[in-house]
CSV table of C-alpha atoms in Angstrom, one decimal:
chain,number,residue,atom,x,y,z
A,1,MET,CA,20.3,45.3,119.7
A,2,GLY,CA,19.7,41.8,118.6
A,3,THR,CA,21.0,38.6,120.2
A,4,ARG,CA,24.6,37.8,119.3
A,5,ASP,CA,25.7,34.4,118.1
A,6,PRO,CA,27.8,32.9,120.9
A,7,GLN,CA,30.4,31.5,118.4
A,8,THR,CA,30.8,34.9,116.7
A,9,GLU,CA,31.0,36.6,120.1
A,10,TRP,CA,33.8,34.2,121.1
A,11,MET,CA,35.7,35.0,117.9
A,12,ARG,CA,35.4,38.7,118.8
A,13,VAL,CA,36.7,38.1,122.3
A,14,ARG,CA,39.7,36.2,121.0
A,15,ALA,CA,40.5,38.9,118.5
A,16,TYR,CA,40.4,41.6,121.3
A,17,ARG,CA,42.6,39.4,123.5
A,18,ARG,CA,45.2,39.1,120.7
A,19,MET,CA,45.4,42.9,120.5
A,20,SER,CA,47.8,44.9,122.6
A,21,GLY,CA,46.4,47.4,125.1
A,22,GLU,CA,47.5,50.2,122.7
A,23,GLN,CA,45.6,48.7,119.8
A,24,ARG,CA,42.4,48.3,121.9
A,25,ILE,CA,42.6,51.9,123.1
A,26,ALA,CA,43.2,53.1,119.5
A,27,LEU,CA,40.1,51.0,118.4
A,28,ALA,CA,38.0,52.5,121.2
A,29,ALA,CA,39.2,56.0,120.3
A,30,GLU,CA,38.3,55.5,116.7
A,31,MET,CA,34.9,54.1,117.6
A,32,TYR,CA,34.3,57.2,119.9
A,33,GLU,CA,35.3,59.6,117.1
A,34,ASP,CA,33.0,57.8,114.7
A,35,GLY,CA,30.2,58.1,117.2
A,36,VAL,CA,30.8,61.8,117.6
A,37,ALA,CA,30.8,62.2,113.8
A,38,ILE,CA,27.4,60.4,113.6
A,39,VAL,CA,26.0,62.7,116.3
A,40,ARG,CA,27.3,65.8,114.5
A,41,ALA,CA,25.8,64.6,111.2
A,42,SER,CA,22.5,64.0,112.9
A,43,ILE,CA,22.4,67.5,114.3
A,44,LEU,CA,23.3,69.0,111.0
A,45,ASP,CA,20.7,67.0,109.3
A,46,ARG,CA,18.0,68.4,111.6
A,47,HIS,CA,19.4,71.9,111.8
A,48,PRO,CA,21.3,72.7,108.5
A,49,ASN,CA,21.8,76.4,109.4
A,50,ILE,CA,23.2,75.8,112.9
A,51,GLY,CA,26.2,77.9,113.8
A,52,ALA,CA,29.6,76.2,114.6
A,53,ASP,CA,29.5,77.1,118.3
A,54,GLU,CA,25.9,75.9,118.8
A,55,LEU,CA,26.7,72.7,116.9
A,56,GLU,CA,29.6,71.9,119.2
A,57,ARG,CA,27.5,72.7,122.3
A,58,GLN,CA,24.8,70.3,121.1
A,59,VAL,CA,27.4,67.6,120.3
A,60,ARG,CA,28.9,68.0,123.9
A,61,HIS,CA,25.4,67.7,125.4
A,62,ARG,CA,24.7,64.5,123.5
A,63,VAL,CA,28.0,62.8,123.9
A,64,LEU,CA,29.3,63.8,127.4
A,65,PRO,CA,27.8,63.0,130.7
A,66,ARG,CA,25.5,65.9,131.7
A,67,LYS,CA,27.7,67.2,134.6
A,68,LEU,CA,30.8,67.2,132.4
A,69,ALA,CA,29.0,68.9,129.5
A,70,LEU,CA,27.8,71.7,131.8
A,71,GLU,CA,31.3,72.2,133.2
A,72,VAL,CA,32.8,72.4,129.7
A,73,GLU,CA,30.1,74.8,128.7
A,74,ARG,CA,30.8,77.1,131.7
A,75,TYR,CA,34.5,76.9,130.9
A,76,SER,CA,33.9,77.7,127.3
A,77,GLN,CA,31.8,80.7,128.2
A,78,THR,CA,34.6,82.0,130.5
A,79,ARG,CA,37.1,81.5,127.7
A,80,GLY,CA,34.9,83.3,125.3
A,81,VAL,CA,34.7,86.3,127.6
A,82,GLN,CA,38.4,86.4,128.0
A,83,ARG,CA,39.0,86.2,124.2
A,84,GLU,CA,36.6,89.1,123.5
A,85,SER,CA,38.4,91.3,126.0
A,86,GLN,CA,41.9,90.7,124.5
């Protein structure tokens, strides 16, 4: 990432300070969702025939911290076994 102009950075800081906490959280959530969409598109670009479950697994492994991604995967596998038996 390039060097940011100090004046532009100060304008950004002031804009964030004018926002309510709710607005900042909404902005962060939107940025996170945009990031996930970019990751998903990148995976689909490389693997156009990937299945939905594998796609979501790969997204989790790229977006989440490793430990959390593994915990979610174990939980998902357990839920999959429970769904099949019902």
